[in-house]
XYZ file of C-alpha atoms in Angstrom:
338
model
C -12.799 6.532 -11.406
C -9.716 4.691 -13.483
C -7.109 3.305 -10.992
C -4.451 0.836 -11.386
C -5.486 -2.645 -9.792
C -3.502 -3.286 -6.625
C -3.149 -6.362 -4.501
C -5.465 -6.169 -1.597
C -6.326 -9.598 -1.747
C -2.874 -10.493 -0.360
C -3.932 -8.838 2.947
C -6.748 -11.498 2.722
C -4.437 -14.339 3.416
C -5.338 -13.947 7.028
C -7.491 -16.762 7.575
C -10.321 -14.287 8.774
C -8.157 -12.268 11.091
C -10.902 -10.502 12.836
C -12.742 -13.681 13.564
C -9.892 -15.839 14.956
C -10.693 -16.229 18.588
C -7.239 -17.109 19.358
C -5.949 -13.958 17.917
C -3.914 -11.635 20.395
C -2.680 -8.106 19.268
C -0.206 -8.179 22.507
C 1.350 -11.451 21.492
C 4.992 -11.321 20.928
C 6.473 -14.911 20.846
C 7.586 -15.771 17.351
C 7.289 -19.339 17.932
C 5.143 -21.430 15.281
C 4.525 -25.159 15.021
C 5.763 -27.201 12.084
C 2.240 -27.934 11.532
C 1.463 -24.345 11.180
C 4.165 -23.783 9.073
C 2.985 -26.521 6.521
C -0.609 -25.629 6.384
C 0.920 -22.046 5.404
C 3.194 -23.378 2.912
C 0.640 -25.592 1.372
C -2.028 -22.893 1.003
C 0.362 -20.518 -0.881
C 1.632 -23.231 -3.015
C -1.999 -24.335 -3.995
C -3.009 -20.617 -4.893
C 0.285 -20.173 -6.643
C -0.339 -23.266 -8.938
C -3.822 -22.639 -9.510
C -3.795 -18.902 -10.433
C -0.702 -19.671 -12.397
C -2.452 -22.260 -14.534
C -5.527 -19.970 -14.912
C -3.128 -16.980 -16.227
C -1.574 -19.344 -18.602
C -4.501 -20.880 -19.954
C -7.255 -18.538 -19.676
C -5.698 -15.061 -19.303
C -4.543 -12.582 -16.265
C -7.965 -11.102 -15.687
C -9.341 -14.622 -14.705
C -6.476 -15.339 -12.642
C -6.972 -11.890 -10.940
C -10.465 -12.698 -10.294
C -9.715 -16.159 -8.655
C -6.896 -14.888 -6.573
C -9.470 -12.140 -5.084
C -12.145 -14.848 -4.414
C -9.922 -17.371 -3.331
C -8.533 -15.282 -0.419
C -11.723 -13.732 0.377
C -13.185 -16.991 1.235
C -10.017 -18.633 3.098
C -11.689 -18.627 6.352
C -14.233 -20.738 5.080
C -12.084 -23.836 5.043
C -12.445 -23.757 8.835
C -16.419 -23.255 8.694
C -18.000 -26.174 10.544
C -20.995 -26.697 7.960
C -21.371 -27.078 4.337
C -24.272 -24.727 4.572
C -21.975 -21.970 5.760
C -19.433 -22.786 3.208
C -21.940 -22.600 0.251
C -23.558 -19.435 1.498
C -20.307 -17.741 1.647
C -19.311 -18.838 -1.823
C -22.851 -17.427 -3.205
C -22.125 -14.154 -1.235
C -18.556 -13.903 -2.728
C -20.021 -14.485 -6.149
C -22.710 -11.930 -5.692
C -20.288 -9.057 -4.592
C -18.092 -9.795 -7.474
C -20.846 -9.617 -9.911
C -22.167 -6.454 -8.512
C -18.679 -4.888 -8.262
C -18.090 -5.787 -11.929
C -21.410 -4.256 -12.876
C -20.861 -0.897 -11.206
C -17.200 -0.338 -12.048
C -18.190 1.293 -15.484
C -21.129 3.432 -13.992
C -19.036 6.184 -12.207
C -18.315 7.008 -8.672
C -21.637 7.521 -7.287
C -23.089 4.056 -8.463
C -19.970 2.638 -6.894
C -20.432 4.268 -3.645
C -23.928 3.017 -3.464
C -23.040 -0.271 -4.120
C -20.286 -0.122 -1.352
C -22.798 1.165 1.069
C -25.318 -1.533 0.359
C -22.758 -4.265 0.655
C -21.654 -2.887 3.817
C -25.161 -2.615 5.229
C -26.174 -6.117 3.927
C -23.047 -8.040 5.597
C -23.938 -6.649 9.094
C -27.076 -9.005 8.988
C -25.449 -12.204 7.738
C -26.490 -14.566 10.141
C -25.692 -18.005 8.469
C -22.764 -18.813 10.627
C -20.714 -16.067 12.118
C -17.556 -17.422 10.798
C -18.814 -16.539 7.292
C -19.354 -13.145 8.644
C -17.165 -11.783 5.499
C -16.494 -8.165 6.988
C -14.210 -7.431 3.883
C -17.095 -7.734 1.279
C -16.519 -3.826 0.382
C -13.108 -4.353 -0.389
C -13.778 -7.179 -2.800
C -16.465 -5.175 -4.444
C -14.156 -2.205 -5.150
C -11.711 -4.674 -6.292
C -13.966 -6.014 -8.850
C -15.196 -2.672 -9.795
C -11.247 -1.667 -10.743
C -10.987 -4.820 -12.805
C -13.984 -3.943 -14.748
C -12.222 -0.661 -15.947
C -9.226 -2.550 -16.818
C -10.625 -4.008 -20.195
C -11.741 -7.208 -18.300
C -14.899 -9.098 -19.535
C -17.799 -10.240 -17.364
C -17.047 -13.942 -18.193
C -13.646 -13.626 -17.204
C -14.188 -12.147 -13.876
C -16.928 -14.731 -12.901
C -15.097 -17.510 -14.233
C -12.207 -16.606 -11.938
C -14.404 -16.192 -9.196
C -15.939 -19.686 -9.826
C -12.403 -21.036 -10.093
C -10.927 -19.484 -6.626
C -14.317 -20.664 -5.029
C -13.819 -24.117 -6.342
C -10.210 -24.310 -4.980
C -11.711 -23.192 -1.355
C -14.435 -25.902 -1.591
C -12.200 -28.652 -2.554
C -9.641 -27.688 0.167
C -12.242 -27.690 2.735
C -13.355 -31.095 1.632
C -9.935 -32.314 2.164
C -9.159 -30.355 5.576
C -10.881 -31.321 8.931
C -12.791 -28.370 9.942
C -12.211 -26.963 13.500
C -14.967 -27.301 16.127
C -16.111 -23.954 17.087
C -18.174 -23.010 19.848
C -21.766 -21.793 18.856
C -21.638 -18.249 17.988
C -23.220 -15.748 20.507
C -26.290 -14.308 19.341
C -25.457 -10.573 18.065
C -28.074 -8.145 19.246
C -29.791 -6.102 16.792
C -28.562 -2.909 18.102
C -25.074 -4.077 17.583
C -25.740 -5.109 14.189
C -27.335 -1.784 13.262
C -24.619 0.308 14.719
C -21.712 -1.925 13.088
C -23.640 -1.462 9.730
C -23.977 2.436 9.975
C -20.303 2.736 10.929
C -19.115 0.325 8.208
C -21.298 1.989 5.584
C -20.532 5.671 6.538
C -16.780 4.971 6.821
C -16.390 2.926 3.747
C -18.291 5.810 2.066
C -15.952 8.475 3.134
C -12.942 6.264 2.467
C -13.829 5.783 -0.946
C -15.043 9.204 -1.718
C -12.035 11.053 -0.124
C -9.609 8.666 -2.190
C -11.287 9.810 -5.327
C -11.242 13.301 -4.229
C -7.778 13.303 -3.115
C -6.620 10.961 -6.073
C -5.244 8.494 -3.503
C -4.186 5.518 -5.413
C -4.806 2.686 -2.773
C -7.974 3.170 -1.474
C -8.435 -0.638 -1.050
C -5.531 -0.738 1.361
C -7.513 1.737 3.581
C -10.864 0.309 3.335
C -9.262 -3.051 4.224
C -7.691 -1.633 7.327
C -10.786 -0.011 8.064
C -12.787 -3.174 7.852
C -10.367 -5.240 10.232
C -10.234 -2.779 12.783
C -13.963 -2.501 12.899
C -14.320 -6.317 12.984
C -13.119 -6.631 16.576
C -15.037 -5.611 19.883
C -15.181 -1.915 20.494
C -12.682 -2.129 23.767
C -10.227 -3.859 21.266
C -10.282 -1.453 18.247
C -7.642 1.091 19.716
C -5.076 -1.761 20.312
C -5.923 -3.207 16.820
C -5.399 0.090 15.230
C -2.041 0.697 17.150
C -1.048 -2.735 16.269
C -1.408 -2.121 12.638
C 0.064 1.536 12.655
C 3.348 0.026 14.491
C 3.594 -2.942 12.625
C 3.179 -0.923 9.290
C 6.087 1.221 10.360
C 8.380 -1.856 11.104
C 7.150 -3.464 7.822
C 7.824 -0.505 5.659
C 11.191 -0.400 7.041
C 11.971 -3.944 6.274
C 10.522 -3.765 2.881
C 12.774 -0.729 2.124
C 15.884 -2.749 3.131
C 14.864 -5.843 1.032
C 14.026 -3.438 -2.044
C 17.948 -2.715 -2.177
C 19.022 -6.380 -2.787
C 19.497 -7.543 -6.307
C 16.840 -9.328 -8.087
C 15.346 -11.893 -7.685
C 16.169 -11.764 -3.872
C 13.178 -9.403 -3.050
C 10.613 -11.572 -4.748
C 11.951 -14.743 -2.925
C 11.671 -13.089 0.342
C 8.304 -11.605 -0.508
C 7.184 -15.393 -0.957
C 8.568 -16.293 2.340
C 7.007 -13.240 4.099
C 3.659 -14.498 2.639
C 4.004 -17.863 4.106
C 5.093 -16.329 7.557
C 2.119 -14.123 7.100
C -0.391 -17.058 6.819
C 1.472 -19.161 9.254
C 1.465 -16.248 12.129
C -2.238 -15.209 11.760
C -3.133 -18.943 12.078
C -1.145 -18.987 15.247
C -2.827 -16.092 16.575
C 0.119 -13.705 16.396
C -1.474 -10.372 14.961
C 1.885 -8.365 15.748
C 4.058 -10.308 13.635
C 1.375 -10.987 11.019
C 1.469 -7.283 10.301
C 5.153 -7.109 10.504
C 5.544 -9.718 7.524
C 2.314 -8.520 5.842
C 3.334 -4.940 5.133
C 6.751 -5.868 3.147
C 4.858 -8.754 1.378
C 2.413 -6.230 -0.006
C 4.970 -3.714 -0.950
C 7.243 -5.956 -2.745
C 4.418 -7.647 -4.800
C 2.670 -4.666 -5.836
C 3.224 -3.596 -9.513
C 3.277 0.204 -9.329
C 5.070 3.118 -10.974
C 5.932 4.422 -7.550
C 9.298 3.881 -5.896
C 9.435 1.570 -2.718
C 9.663 4.646 -0.451
C 6.768 6.300 -2.042
C 4.731 2.954 -1.734
C 5.800 2.915 1.926
C 4.384 6.134 2.574
C 0.974 5.490 1.051
C 0.958 2.271 2.933
C 1.386 4.105 6.255
C -1.005 6.846 5.140
C -3.781 4.513 4.426
C -3.569 2.631 7.845
C -3.529 5.762 9.816
C -6.309 7.161 7.837
C -8.383 3.918 8.293
C -7.629 3.882 12.166
C -8.622 7.438 12.591
C -12.014 6.791 10.615
C -12.704 3.728 12.595
C -12.004 5.110 16.015
C -14.207 8.087 15.321
C -17.019 5.988 14.391
C -16.640 3.721 17.375
C -16.562 6.831 19.736
C -19.556 8.095 18.011
C -21.526 4.867 18.606
C -20.383 4.967 22.196
C -21.343 8.565 22.712
C -24.824 7.817 21.083
C -25.397 4.611 23.533
C -24.303 6.427 26.538
C -27.667 8.469 27.158
C -29.704 5.160 26.568
C -27.442 3.411 29.209
C -27.704 6.301 31.916
C -31.337 6.238 31.427
Protein backbone atom coordinates (compact mmCIF):
# COMPACT_ATOMS: atom_id res chain seq x y z
CA UNK A 1 0.00 0.00 0.00
CA UNK A 2 2.97 2.32 0.34
CA UNK A 3 2.84 5.12 -2.22
CA UNK A 4 4.46 8.50 -2.68
CA UNK A 5 2.21 11.33 -1.60
CA UNK A 6 1.20 13.41 -4.57
CA UNK A 7 -0.75 16.64 -4.72
CA UNK A 8 -4.33 15.74 -5.57
CA UNK A 9 -5.36 18.71 -3.47
CA UNK A 10 -4.19 21.07 -6.18
CA UNK A 11 -7.03 19.85 -8.35
CA UNK A 12 -9.41 20.75 -5.55
CA UNK A 13 -8.63 24.44 -6.15
CA UNK A 14 -11.73 24.43 -8.30
CA UNK A 15 -14.24 26.22 -6.08
CA UNK A 16 -16.38 23.12 -6.22
CA UNK A 17 -16.21 22.48 -9.97
CA UNK A 18 -19.06 20.05 -10.17
CA UNK A 19 -21.49 22.24 -8.22
CA UNK A 20 -20.91 25.53 -10.08
CA UNK A 21 -24.17 26.38 -11.87
CA UNK A 22 -22.36 28.80 -14.18
CA UNK A 23 -19.87 26.20 -15.37
CA UNK A 24 -19.80 25.60 -19.11
CA UNK A 25 -17.73 22.81 -20.65
CA UNK A 26 -18.10 24.40 -24.09
CA UNK A 27 -17.19 27.96 -23.11
CA UNK A 28 -14.19 29.17 -25.14
CA UNK A 29 -13.83 32.83 -24.12
CA UNK A 30 -10.57 33.54 -22.31
CA UNK A 31 -11.91 36.72 -20.69
CA UNK A 32 -11.85 37.04 -16.90
CA UNK A 33 -12.74 40.10 -14.86
CA UNK A 34 -10.21 41.94 -12.66
CA UNK A 35 -12.29 40.94 -9.62
CA UNK A 36 -12.11 37.25 -10.51
CA UNK A 37 -8.36 37.52 -10.98
CA UNK A 38 -7.88 39.37 -7.68
CA UNK A 39 -9.96 36.79 -5.78
CA UNK A 40 -7.85 34.01 -7.29
CA UNK A 41 -4.61 35.76 -6.33
CA UNK A 42 -5.90 36.33 -2.79
CA UNK A 43 -6.92 32.69 -2.32
CA UNK A 44 -3.60 31.36 -3.58
CA UNK A 45 -1.60 33.91 -1.55
CA UNK A 46 -3.46 33.15 1.70
CA UNK A 47 -2.98 29.42 1.19
CA UNK A 48 0.73 29.86 0.46
CA UNK A 49 1.36 32.01 3.56
CA UNK A 50 -0.58 29.81 5.98
CA UNK A 51 0.87 26.55 4.70
CA UNK A 52 4.36 28.00 4.57
CA UNK A 53 4.16 29.08 8.21
CA UNK A 54 2.73 25.68 9.18
CA UNK A 55 5.65 23.90 7.56
CA UNK A 56 8.20 26.26 9.09
CA UNK A 57 6.81 26.27 12.64
CA UNK A 58 5.31 22.77 12.96
CA UNK A 59 6.44 20.55 10.11
CA UNK A 60 5.68 19.31 6.59
CA UNK A 61 3.08 16.73 7.64
CA UNK A 62 0.91 19.38 9.27
CA UNK A 63 1.31 21.64 6.24
CA UNK A 64 0.29 18.82 3.91
CA UNK A 65 -2.80 18.07 6.01
CA UNK A 66 -3.77 21.72 6.06
CA UNK A 67 -3.31 21.92 2.30
CA UNK A 68 -5.58 18.94 1.68
CA UNK A 69 -8.32 20.18 4.00
CA UNK A 70 -8.16 23.80 2.87
CA UNK A 71 -8.64 22.88 -0.77
CA UNK A 72 -11.28 20.29 0.05
CA UNK A 73 -13.37 22.98 1.75
CA UNK A 74 -12.89 25.87 -0.69
CA UNK A 75 -16.48 25.65 -1.90
CA UNK A 76 -17.69 26.26 1.66
CA UNK A 77 -16.60 29.91 1.35
CA UNK A 78 -19.61 30.39 -0.94
CA UNK A 79 -22.05 28.50 1.28
CA UNK A 80 -25.14 30.47 2.21
CA UNK A 81 -25.35 29.43 5.87
CA UNK A 82 -23.02 28.80 8.79
CA UNK A 83 -24.81 25.53 9.44
CA UNK A 84 -23.64 24.28 6.05
CA UNK A 85 -20.09 25.52 6.64
CA UNK A 86 -19.75 23.93 10.06
CA UNK A 87 -21.26 20.66 8.89
CA UNK A 88 -18.78 20.58 6.01
CA UNK A 89 -15.87 21.24 8.37
CA UNK A 90 -16.92 18.38 10.64
CA UNK A 91 -17.29 16.06 7.65
CA UNK A 92 -13.82 16.96 6.39
CA UNK A 93 -12.27 16.25 9.80
CA UNK A 94 -14.12 12.92 9.97
CA UNK A 95 -12.83 11.90 6.53
CA UNK A 96 -9.29 12.92 7.50
CA UNK A 97 -9.36 10.93 10.74
CA UNK A 98 -10.86 7.86 9.07
CA UNK A 99 -8.35 7.97 6.23
CA UNK A 100 -5.42 8.29 8.61
CA UNK A 101 -6.76 5.44 10.76
CA UNK A 102 -7.14 2.93 7.91
CA UNK A 103 -3.92 3.86 6.13
CA UNK A 104 -1.84 1.39 8.09
CA UNK A 105 -4.41 -1.41 8.10
CA UNK A 106 -3.83 -2.62 4.56
CA UNK A 107 -5.56 -2.52 1.21
CA UNK A 108 -8.88 -4.06 2.18
CA UNK A 109 -9.45 -1.75 5.14
CA UNK A 110 -8.73 1.22 2.90
CA UNK A 111 -11.09 -0.08 0.23
CA UNK A 112 -13.84 -0.58 2.81
CA UNK A 113 -13.38 3.00 4.02
CA UNK A 114 -13.46 4.35 0.45
CA UNK A 115 -16.73 2.52 -0.22
CA UNK A 116 -18.22 3.72 3.08
CA UNK A 117 -17.37 7.36 2.41
CA UNK A 118 -18.68 7.08 -1.15
CA UNK A 119 -22.01 5.76 0.12
CA UNK A 120 -22.39 8.26 2.95
CA UNK A 121 -21.60 11.36 0.88
CA UNK A 122 -24.45 10.54 -1.51
CA UNK A 123 -26.91 11.17 1.31
CA UNK A 124 -25.47 14.45 2.60
CA UNK A 125 -28.46 16.77 2.63
CA UNK A 126 -27.29 19.75 4.70
CA UNK A 127 -27.11 22.16 1.77
CA UNK A 128 -26.25 20.83 -1.65
CA UNK A 129 -23.34 23.29 -1.88
CA UNK A 130 -21.59 21.20 0.77
CA UNK A 131 -22.16 18.04 -1.22
CA UNK A 132 -18.43 17.28 -1.12
CA UNK A 133 -18.10 14.73 -3.89
CA UNK A 134 -14.34 14.38 -3.55
CA UNK A 135 -14.47 12.84 -0.09
CA UNK A 136 -12.94 9.50 -1.23
CA UNK A 137 -9.96 11.37 -2.66
CA UNK A 138 -9.21 13.11 0.63
CA UNK A 139 -9.62 9.85 2.51
CA UNK A 140 -7.07 8.22 0.22
CA UNK A 141 -4.66 11.14 0.61
CA UNK A 142 -4.76 10.91 4.42
CA UNK A 143 -4.34 7.14 4.22
CA UNK A 144 -1.14 7.73 2.25
CA UNK A 145 -0.05 10.41 4.71
CA UNK A 146 -0.34 7.97 7.62
CA UNK A 147 2.16 5.69 5.88
CA UNK A 148 4.73 8.45 5.45
CA UNK A 149 5.69 8.60 9.13
CA UNK A 150 3.21 11.31 10.11
CA UNK A 151 1.50 11.18 13.49
CA UNK A 152 -2.23 11.54 14.06
CA UNK A 153 -1.92 14.83 15.95
CA UNK A 154 0.03 16.35 13.04
CA UNK A 155 -2.62 15.32 10.53
CA UNK A 156 -5.52 16.54 12.62
CA UNK A 157 -3.81 19.80 13.61
CA UNK A 158 -3.17 20.51 9.95
CA UNK A 159 -6.79 19.73 9.14
CA UNK A 160 -8.00 22.11 11.85
CA UNK A 161 -5.68 24.84 10.53
CA UNK A 162 -6.95 24.37 6.99
CA UNK A 163 -10.56 24.40 8.16
CA UNK A 164 -9.95 27.50 10.28
CA UNK A 165 -8.55 29.37 7.28
CA UNK A 166 -11.68 28.55 5.29
CA UNK A 167 -14.01 29.58 8.12
CA UNK A 168 -12.13 32.87 8.57
CA UNK A 169 -12.15 33.57 4.85
CA UNK A 170 -15.88 32.79 4.74
CA UNK A 171 -16.51 35.27 7.56
CA UNK A 172 -14.73 38.01 5.60
CA UNK A 173 -16.24 37.16 2.24
CA UNK A 174 -19.80 37.96 1.23
CA UNK A 175 -21.43 34.66 0.33
CA UNK A 176 -23.21 34.37 -2.99
CA UNK A 177 -26.96 34.18 -3.04
CA UNK A 178 -27.86 30.74 -4.25
CA UNK A 179 -31.25 29.35 -5.24
CA UNK A 180 -32.78 26.73 -3.03
CA UNK A 181 -31.36 23.33 -3.88
CA UNK A 182 -33.74 21.07 -5.73
CA UNK A 183 -34.80 17.96 -3.89
CA UNK A 184 -32.79 15.01 -5.17
CA UNK A 185 -34.91 11.85 -5.51
CA UNK A 186 -33.91 8.93 -3.33
CA UNK A 187 -33.45 6.74 -6.41
CA UNK A 188 -30.91 9.22 -7.81
CA UNK A 189 -28.97 9.25 -4.55
CA UNK A 190 -28.93 5.45 -4.41
CA UNK A 191 -27.72 5.10 -8.00
CA UNK A 192 -25.09 7.81 -7.50
CA UNK A 193 -23.90 6.13 -4.30
CA UNK A 194 -23.68 2.72 -5.99
CA UNK A 195 -21.77 3.96 -9.05
CA UNK A 196 -19.39 6.06 -6.93
CA UNK A 197 -18.69 3.23 -4.49
CA UNK A 198 -18.17 0.56 -7.15
CA UNK A 199 -16.11 2.84 -9.39
CA UNK A 200 -13.93 4.06 -6.51
CA UNK A 201 -13.37 0.47 -5.38
CA UNK A 202 -12.27 -0.56 -8.88
CA UNK A 203 -9.97 2.43 -9.31
CA UNK A 204 -8.15 1.93 -6.01
CA UNK A 205 -7.97 -1.86 -6.36
CA UNK A 206 -6.71 -1.81 -9.96
CA UNK A 207 -4.19 0.95 -9.15
CA UNK A 208 -2.80 -1.29 -6.40
CA UNK A 209 -2.84 -4.36 -8.64
CA UNK A 210 -1.08 -2.56 -11.51
CA UNK A 211 1.20 -0.54 -9.22
CA UNK A 212 -0.12 2.73 -10.67
CA UNK A 213 1.36 5.54 -8.53
CA UNK A 214 -1.24 8.25 -9.14
CA UNK A 215 -4.52 6.68 -8.12
CA UNK A 216 -5.67 9.97 -6.55
CA UNK A 217 -5.60 11.63 -9.97
CA UNK A 218 -7.82 8.90 -11.38
CA UNK A 219 -10.23 8.93 -8.46
CA UNK A 220 -10.58 12.71 -8.57
CA UNK A 221 -11.32 12.78 -12.30
CA UNK A 222 -13.88 10.03 -11.77
CA UNK A 223 -15.58 11.98 -8.97
CA UNK A 224 -15.75 15.22 -10.96
CA UNK A 225 -17.21 13.52 -14.05
CA UNK A 226 -19.88 11.72 -12.02
CA UNK A 227 -20.88 14.89 -10.18
CA UNK A 228 -22.63 16.44 -13.17
CA UNK A 229 -25.94 15.23 -14.59
CA UNK A 230 -25.95 12.10 -16.74
CA UNK A 231 -26.49 14.01 -19.99
CA UNK A 232 -23.39 16.14 -19.29
CA UNK A 233 -20.99 13.39 -18.22
CA UNK A 234 -19.80 12.51 -21.72
CA UNK A 235 -19.04 16.16 -22.47
CA UNK A 236 -17.27 16.54 -19.12
CA UNK A 237 -15.13 13.46 -19.83
CA UNK A 238 -14.10 14.69 -23.27
CA UNK A 239 -13.32 18.14 -21.85
CA UNK A 240 -10.98 16.59 -19.31
CA UNK A 241 -9.26 14.38 -21.89
CA UNK A 242 -8.72 17.11 -24.50
CA UNK A 243 -7.75 19.69 -21.88
CA UNK A 244 -5.29 17.25 -20.32
CA UNK A 245 -3.65 16.53 -23.70
CA UNK A 246 -3.13 20.25 -24.31
CA UNK A 247 -1.99 20.76 -20.72
CA UNK A 248 0.57 17.96 -20.91
CA UNK A 249 2.04 19.49 -24.06
CA UNK A 250 2.25 22.88 -22.33
CA UNK A 251 3.88 21.34 -19.24
CA UNK A 252 6.52 19.56 -21.35
CA UNK A 253 7.48 22.81 -23.05
CA UNK A 254 7.64 24.72 -19.76
CA UNK A 255 9.73 21.98 -18.10
CA UNK A 256 12.50 22.63 -20.65
CA UNK A 257 12.98 26.19 -19.38
CA UNK A 258 15.72 26.99 -16.82
CA UNK A 259 14.88 27.18 -13.11
CA UNK A 260 13.07 28.90 -11.47
CA UNK A 261 10.94 29.74 -14.52
CA UNK A 262 8.86 26.50 -14.40
CA UNK A 263 7.88 27.09 -10.75
CA UNK A 264 7.00 30.73 -11.40
CA UNK A 265 4.83 29.71 -14.33
CA UNK A 266 3.27 26.93 -12.23
CA UNK A 267 2.19 29.55 -9.67
CA UNK A 268 0.67 31.64 -12.46
CA UNK A 269 -1.13 28.56 -13.80
CA UNK A 270 -2.60 27.87 -10.35
CA UNK A 271 -3.98 31.41 -10.15
CA UNK A 272 -5.45 31.06 -13.63
CA UNK A 273 -7.04 27.73 -12.65
CA UNK A 274 -8.87 29.36 -9.76
CA UNK A 275 -9.83 32.40 -11.83
CA UNK A 276 -11.21 30.42 -14.77
CA UNK A 277 -13.17 27.96 -12.69
CA UNK A 278 -14.69 30.86 -10.76
CA UNK A 279 -15.56 32.40 -14.13
CA UNK A 280 -17.26 29.16 -15.17
CA UNK A 281 -14.78 28.27 -17.92
CA UNK A 282 -14.12 24.55 -17.50
CA UNK A 283 -12.08 24.08 -20.70
CA UNK A 284 -9.46 26.69 -19.80
CA UNK A 285 -9.47 25.52 -16.19
CA UNK A 286 -8.38 22.06 -17.35
CA UNK A 287 -5.85 23.53 -19.78
CA UNK A 288 -3.97 25.32 -16.97
CA UNK A 289 -4.71 22.73 -14.30
CA UNK A 290 -2.71 19.93 -15.91
CA UNK A 291 0.63 21.80 -16.22
CA UNK A 292 0.13 23.26 -12.73
CA UNK A 293 -0.16 19.74 -11.30
CA UNK A 294 2.68 18.26 -13.34
CA UNK A 295 5.09 21.11 -12.58
CA UNK A 296 4.44 21.00 -8.81
CA UNK A 297 4.41 17.21 -8.32
CA UNK A 298 7.56 15.94 -6.61
CA UNK A 299 8.38 12.68 -8.35
CA UNK A 300 11.21 10.47 -9.50
CA UNK A 301 9.56 10.29 -12.91
CA UNK A 302 10.41 12.55 -15.84
CA UNK A 303 8.03 15.24 -17.03
CA UNK A 304 7.17 13.07 -20.04
CA UNK A 305 6.37 10.05 -17.84
CA UNK A 306 4.25 12.21 -15.52
CA UNK A 307 2.33 13.49 -18.53
CA UNK A 308 1.59 9.95 -19.68
CA UNK A 309 0.44 8.98 -16.18
CA UNK A 310 -1.85 12.01 -16.17
CA UNK A 311 -3.43 11.09 -19.49
CA UNK A 312 -3.83 7.45 -18.45
CA UNK A 313 -5.59 8.46 -15.23
CA UNK A 314 -8.02 10.81 -16.99
CA UNK A 315 -8.90 8.34 -19.75
CA UNK A 316 -9.40 5.46 -17.31
CA UNK A 317 -11.54 7.61 -14.99
CA UNK A 318 -13.69 8.72 -17.92
CA UNK A 319 -14.23 5.14 -19.09
CA UNK A 320 -15.23 3.95 -15.60
CA UNK A 321 -17.58 6.91 -15.05
CA UNK A 322 -19.33 6.51 -18.41
CA UNK A 323 -19.72 2.75 -17.97
CA UNK A 324 -21.31 3.37 -14.58
CA UNK A 325 -23.63 6.00 -16.00
CA UNK A 326 -24.61 3.71 -18.88
CA UNK A 327 -25.32 0.85 -16.48
CA UNK A 328 -27.65 3.06 -14.43
CA UNK A 329 -29.46 4.20 -17.59
CA UNK A 330 -29.93 0.60 -18.75
CA UNK A 331 -31.29 -0.46 -15.37
CA UNK A 332 -33.75 2.43 -15.30
CA UNK A 333 -35.03 1.93 -18.84
CA UNK A 334 -37.26 -1.09 -18.11
CA UNK A 335 -38.87 0.78 -15.21
CA UNK A 336 -39.58 3.79 -17.45
CA UNK A 337 -41.03 1.59 -20.19
CA UNK A 338 -43.39 -0.05 -17.73
